[in-house]
XYZ file of C-alpha atoms in Angstrom:
431
model
C 123.131 79.235 72.330
C 121.196 77.984 75.102
C 123.608 75.253 75.811
C 126.365 77.789 76.224
C 124.524 79.946 78.396
C 123.229 77.062 80.610
C 125.415 73.819 79.922
C 124.466 70.572 81.488
C 125.439 70.248 85.093
C 125.259 74.084 86.220
C 122.686 74.699 88.819
C 119.792 76.043 88.548
C 118.051 78.677 90.883
C 117.448 77.701 94.366
C 113.853 76.304 94.717
C 111.798 77.838 97.544
C 109.104 75.654 98.840
C 105.830 77.394 98.557
C 103.986 75.325 101.108
C 104.047 76.765 104.260
C 105.392 74.185 107.023
C 103.332 74.247 110.186
C 105.371 75.744 113.094
C 105.362 74.474 116.522
C 107.084 75.120 119.882
C 109.850 72.523 120.602
C 108.729 70.326 123.387
C 111.750 71.307 125.796
C 110.684 75.052 125.304
C 107.252 73.920 126.482
C 108.328 71.959 129.284
C 110.816 74.777 130.637
C 107.678 76.834 130.700
C 105.719 74.550 132.691
C 108.505 73.707 135.183
C 108.904 77.538 135.777
C 105.238 78.238 136.173
C 104.894 75.422 138.661
C 107.927 75.978 140.708
C 106.834 79.612 140.946
C 103.655 78.199 142.452
C 105.161 76.030 144.908
C 107.718 78.711 146.274
C 104.779 81.053 146.706
C 102.251 78.939 148.236
C 105.208 77.519 150.738
C 106.174 81.234 151.526
C 102.781 81.746 152.319
C 102.511 78.758 154.635
C 105.698 79.920 156.469
C 104.239 83.634 156.985
C 101.030 82.345 158.243
C 102.998 80.098 160.514
C 100.755 76.592 159.643
C 101.439 73.760 161.673
C 103.106 70.329 159.786
C 105.155 72.382 157.621
C 107.229 69.335 156.209
C 104.174 67.080 155.602
C 102.645 69.807 153.935
C 105.581 70.664 151.814
C 105.962 67.324 150.589
C 102.321 66.994 149.749
C 102.314 70.380 147.807
C 105.630 69.139 145.775
C 103.530 66.376 144.512
C 100.789 68.322 143.405
C 103.681 70.367 142.160
C 104.949 67.465 139.771
C 101.328 66.095 138.867
C 100.357 69.480 138.159
C 103.205 69.525 135.418
C 102.125 66.466 134.261
C 98.493 67.561 133.788
C 99.683 70.645 132.080
C 101.820 68.420 129.442
C 98.278 66.715 128.693
C 96.624 69.941 128.138
C 99.688 71.077 126.010
C 98.981 67.585 123.601
C 95.321 69.226 123.271
C 96.279 72.761 122.962
C 99.121 71.982 120.161
C 96.296 70.660 117.649
C 95.109 74.296 117.489
C 98.828 75.797 116.802
C 97.876 76.743 113.210
C 94.225 77.992 114.139
C 93.102 81.812 114.839
C 93.854 83.374 118.148
C 90.080 83.298 119.166
C 89.974 79.558 118.536
C 93.205 79.070 120.652
C 91.791 81.201 123.351
C 88.350 79.195 123.395
C 90.223 75.872 123.566
C 92.616 77.227 126.370
C 89.388 78.313 128.123
C 87.363 74.977 127.574
C 90.009 72.161 128.018
C 91.667 73.837 130.951
C 88.847 73.369 133.508
C 88.744 69.592 133.620
C 92.311 69.724 133.757
C 92.170 72.162 136.737
C 89.110 70.018 138.337
C 91.453 66.950 138.032
C 94.480 68.802 139.865
C 91.910 69.894 142.509
C 90.994 66.753 143.200
C 94.338 65.544 143.527
C 95.054 68.220 145.949
C 92.200 67.196 148.089
C 93.109 63.425 148.286
C 96.699 64.395 149.295
C 95.818 67.044 151.816
C 92.729 65.205 153.507
C 94.534 63.456 156.286
C 96.216 67.088 157.183
C 92.900 68.101 158.261
C 92.336 65.617 160.682
C 96.166 66.020 162.066
C 95.483 69.885 162.521
C 92.179 69.137 164.568
C 94.274 66.694 166.596
C 96.979 69.412 167.213
C 94.432 72.224 167.900
C 92.713 70.118 170.400
C 96.015 69.510 172.150
C 97.058 72.684 172.418
C 93.648 73.996 173.698
C 93.137 70.900 175.897
C 89.804 70.288 174.185
C 88.327 66.722 173.323
C 87.559 66.921 169.462
C 86.028 63.829 167.799
C 83.978 62.738 165.039
C 80.812 60.803 164.966
C 79.614 58.178 163.016
C 78.095 60.844 160.579
C 81.249 62.630 160.122
C 79.903 65.748 162.425
C 83.337 67.290 164.343
C 82.130 67.259 167.903
C 83.800 69.167 171.125
C 83.099 68.050 174.836
C 82.489 70.898 176.998
C 81.780 71.026 180.791
C 78.037 71.505 181.825
C 77.320 72.486 185.513
C 73.768 71.578 186.950
C 72.214 71.918 190.269
C 70.128 68.743 191.389
C 66.981 69.742 193.303
C 67.467 70.533 197.340
C 66.585 67.564 199.528
C 63.980 68.577 202.645
C 65.936 70.559 205.103
C 68.874 71.659 202.675
C 69.336 74.880 201.834
C 70.739 74.113 198.280
C 70.975 71.251 195.691
C 74.220 69.275 195.225
C 76.130 70.644 192.259
C 76.961 68.221 189.478
C 79.425 68.701 186.621
C 79.101 66.886 183.592
C 80.227 66.954 179.666
C 78.149 67.133 176.810
C 78.910 67.031 173.261
C 78.379 70.125 170.856
C 78.576 70.130 167.076
C 81.122 72.738 165.588
C 81.306 71.472 162.284
C 78.668 69.405 160.632
C 79.523 66.797 158.246
C 80.814 67.392 154.695
C 77.895 67.030 152.354
C 78.203 66.444 148.740
C 77.561 70.044 147.913
C 80.209 71.070 150.373
C 82.375 68.676 148.623
C 81.950 69.985 145.219
C 82.194 73.490 146.603
C 85.733 72.995 148.128
C 86.848 71.143 145.059
C 85.509 74.020 142.804
C 87.242 76.748 144.824
C 90.709 74.859 144.713
C 90.077 73.947 141.167
C 89.551 77.768 140.296
C 92.947 78.685 141.646
C 94.689 76.169 139.353
C 92.411 77.008 136.452
C 93.758 80.697 136.364
C 97.267 79.092 136.682
C 96.487 77.323 133.722
C 95.147 80.009 131.860
C 98.602 81.561 132.711
C 100.372 78.999 131.171
C 98.462 78.539 128.172
C 99.071 82.431 127.356
C 102.645 82.069 127.935
C 102.626 79.081 125.502
C 100.611 81.037 122.862
C 102.885 83.924 123.080
C 105.740 81.473 122.421
C 104.029 79.945 119.603
C 103.702 83.504 118.029
C 107.378 84.134 118.490
C 108.377 80.854 116.846
C 105.635 81.857 114.098
C 107.272 85.533 113.886
C 110.712 83.725 113.359
C 109.707 81.369 110.763
C 107.975 84.026 108.865
C 111.139 86.315 108.715
C 112.987 83.148 107.830
C 110.603 82.425 104.667
C 110.810 85.873 103.677
C 114.809 86.270 103.947
C 114.694 82.679 101.446
C 112.361 84.583 99.267
C 114.495 87.657 99.128
C 117.825 85.182 98.538
C 115.855 83.513 95.593
C 115.045 86.997 94.100
C 118.402 88.288 94.593
C 119.955 85.178 92.923
C 117.432 85.387 89.952
C 118.444 88.985 89.601
C 122.043 88.228 89.827
C 121.713 85.451 87.452
C 119.917 87.614 84.882
C 122.509 90.486 84.965
C 125.117 87.831 84.502
C 123.336 85.845 81.557
C 123.251 89.483 79.986
C 126.939 89.807 79.497
C 127.456 86.056 77.545
C 125.148 86.804 74.439
C 126.512 90.298 74.021
C 130.207 88.883 74.116
C 129.333 85.879 72.331
C 127.657 88.284 69.269
C 130.794 90.365 69.283
C 133.086 87.346 68.768
C 131.224 85.752 66.460
C 131.100 88.950 64.137
C 134.802 89.164 64.589
C 135.179 85.503 63.752
C 133.071 85.787 60.576
C 135.173 88.739 59.455
C 138.526 86.731 59.847
C 136.957 83.782 57.694
C 135.648 86.556 55.106
C 138.984 88.346 54.754
C 140.957 84.882 53.911
C 142.761 84.642 57.536
C 142.171 81.172 58.382
C 145.010 80.555 60.854
C 143.881 83.746 62.915
C 140.314 82.385 62.995
C 141.358 78.943 64.398
C 143.546 80.477 66.872
C 140.374 82.822 67.902
C 137.931 79.577 68.115
C 140.605 77.966 70.288
C 140.505 80.811 72.568
C 137.115 81.371 72.557
C 136.660 77.689 73.459
C 138.818 78.246 76.538
C 137.118 81.207 77.382
C 133.408 79.850 77.708
C 135.112 76.696 79.504
C 136.404 79.108 82.040
C 133.514 81.171 82.567
C 130.648 78.548 82.182
C 132.425 76.563 85.114
C 131.213 78.572 87.879
C 127.763 78.977 89.250
C 126.521 82.643 87.975
C 125.756 84.105 91.417
C 128.729 82.900 93.237
C 131.959 85.061 93.862
C 135.238 84.167 92.378
C 138.771 84.691 93.088
C 140.518 87.964 91.648
C 143.042 86.148 89.940
C 140.461 83.882 87.983
C 138.667 86.975 87.121
C 141.860 88.249 85.931
C 142.837 85.417 84.050
C 139.252 85.264 82.323
C 139.898 89.086 80.904
C 143.551 87.976 79.958
C 141.582 85.239 77.777
C 139.221 87.574 76.545
C 141.868 90.119 75.300
C 143.938 87.108 73.810
C 140.685 86.582 71.526
C 140.721 90.262 70.974
C 144.246 90.573 70.017
C 143.855 88.154 67.256
C 141.612 90.907 65.521
C 144.024 93.680 66.728
C 147.666 92.220 66.704
C 149.474 95.435 66.202
C 147.251 97.864 68.177
C 146.025 96.262 71.403
C 148.258 96.044 74.527
C 147.163 94.482 77.807
C 148.523 95.529 81.029
C 147.562 93.320 84.289
C 148.419 94.567 87.659
C 147.386 92.067 90.788
C 149.181 92.397 94.085
C 149.817 88.734 95.360
C 147.903 89.559 98.455
C 144.740 90.364 96.569
C 144.872 87.408 94.287
C 142.157 85.475 96.544
C 140.037 88.268 97.189
C 136.344 87.658 95.894
C 134.518 89.374 93.417
C 131.410 88.667 91.340
C 132.271 86.409 87.906
C 132.712 88.230 84.911
C 132.147 91.454 86.661
C 135.108 93.160 84.539
C 133.752 91.777 81.417
C 131.891 94.525 80.191
C 134.247 97.032 81.161
C 137.358 95.367 79.113
C 134.820 95.170 76.400
C 134.080 98.745 76.039
C 137.763 99.395 76.109
C 138.146 97.416 73.269
C 135.327 98.459 71.212
C 135.284 102.558 72.157
C 139.463 102.439 72.579
C 141.124 100.165 70.367
C 138.746 99.752 67.483
C 138.350 103.363 67.352
C 141.612 104.166 66.686
C 144.767 103.026 64.137
C 147.493 103.496 66.727
C 148.593 101.144 69.769
C 145.863 101.343 72.640
C 146.896 99.740 76.247
C 144.423 98.481 78.462
C 145.085 98.441 81.853
C 143.615 96.499 84.337
C 144.696 96.818 87.945
C 143.578 96.097 91.874
C 144.750 97.386 95.155
C 143.277 97.769 98.608
C 142.490 101.008 100.160
C 141.174 100.914 103.950
C 139.825 97.264 103.614
C 138.376 97.886 100.369
C 139.068 96.208 97.253
C 139.237 99.074 94.501
C 139.613 97.795 90.858
C 140.161 100.004 87.916
C 139.835 99.195 83.996
C 141.560 102.000 82.359
C 142.737 102.780 78.610
C 144.550 105.505 76.813
C 142.150 105.811 73.801
C 139.975 108.606 72.734
C 137.674 108.639 75.140
C 133.904 107.924 74.382
C 132.164 109.645 71.386
C 128.715 111.255 72.007
C 127.184 108.882 69.374
C 128.203 105.953 70.850
C 127.182 106.866 74.762
C 123.815 104.821 74.502
C 125.430 101.438 74.151
C 128.514 102.534 76.370
C 126.068 102.775 79.228
C 124.567 99.410 78.980
C 127.828 97.726 79.955
C 128.228 99.736 82.873
C 124.415 99.845 84.076
C 124.817 95.877 84.046
C 127.935 96.188 86.200
C 126.521 98.862 88.874
C 123.352 96.491 89.018
C 125.255 93.546 89.727
C 127.303 95.045 92.471
C 124.272 96.705 94.000
C 122.518 93.397 93.683
C 125.362 91.681 95.479
C 126.679 94.301 97.890
C 123.746 96.627 98.482
C 124.751 100.358 98.791
C 128.065 99.746 100.138
C 129.832 100.086 96.856
C 131.463 102.787 94.993
C 131.245 102.912 91.141
C 132.274 105.919 88.670
C 133.260 105.875 85.100
C 134.437 108.878 83.378
C 136.746 110.313 80.846
C 140.400 111.064 82.140
C 143.156 113.249 80.857
C 144.620 110.878 77.945
C 141.772 108.257 77.669
C 139.028 106.803 80.198
C 138.871 104.943 83.429
C 136.280 102.981 85.337
C 136.776 102.122 89.115
C 135.202 99.772 91.385
C 135.223 99.811 95.174
C 133.670 97.068 97.032
C 134.116 95.562 100.545
C 137.218 93.425 100.598
C 136.571 89.505 101.361
C 139.051 86.876 101.369
C 138.612 83.108 102.181
C 139.540 82.101 105.692
C 142.586 80.210 104.755
C 143.838 83.453 102.710
C 143.569 85.588 105.766
C 145.396 82.849 107.871
C 148.367 82.946 105.372
C 147.991 86.592 105.522
C 148.675 86.781 109.329
C 151.685 84.255 109.229
């Protein structure tokens, strides 16, 4: 029995890895975020420089561009450190950013100082030229300015006033930079870059959270698909044992009543039926033509039991032959018609399986002109119908129509599902 239901070579349920793969932000996305942030810094600082009308705009611009490029490089180094904490808690990531961004900011600030050091001397010289001053620095680094000083020399005997003498005197206007001044200026520059790096780190953590959320959604969808496939397999495998039980009983009856020829023909038809039905993966859809052929094989098996009573009619338009339906979805419906219509009476009963298209929906009907369903058989009858309805809902969701009820002169079951064709069939239809 097991080999018939799951033959060697049949695909098993798709396996979903239970191990959670680490999620990271692609380097390209990280690099783009750095470039955007530092480019914004460059634009804003340059705009401020233009508004303030500073001297040496070109000289400062290319130095600022170098600082921006090096800032991107230092931020890449910071990223290599922060990515080690990608899978840690948020407070750990924030703490890491606060700690490791500071030395990076100090490094950027120091580079900024080195590049703009000569600009300060050039600005001092330009200021002296514009204001006709003599600015210079002494050996200690103090900034001096020579200012004129007028003195009156003591008057000689016989003169009313002394002689006026004009001299120059050097005055310190900016003392030499001390070590404390150096670190104070460096810290001032570094704090600005520190908050810039923290802004980037916040952006990076937001990107990481987005990628992790999408990865979680993908994993959830994989688990949903696996659960759905398992449900479809379970429902599909409910059909085979029921059918096999009935056909073996019929085969046993033929042998017991001394009808070996009909029993042999039934065995051959059963073999073709199972070879056909077990060839497809249980959760896959099949062409409607193949589903109709499968039910034709089944009714050929039953025709061995009821050669005088069973009449079959199949109505499949050519343009619907490639429409996709779940495999063996019609089996319980056709089997119910045989069990409750053909075997229940001694007259001929016609079972009709038909398909049509209505408003981009595929409509399949299984009907018979038997006596309907006696009340004492409703329990077993409903099991097959529930199986079909559950499989349709598992495959298409609520977007289905399913009705099964007695009609004047027999019984009728109707299925309405979305019409789906392969791309090749749609192309041929347009031509």
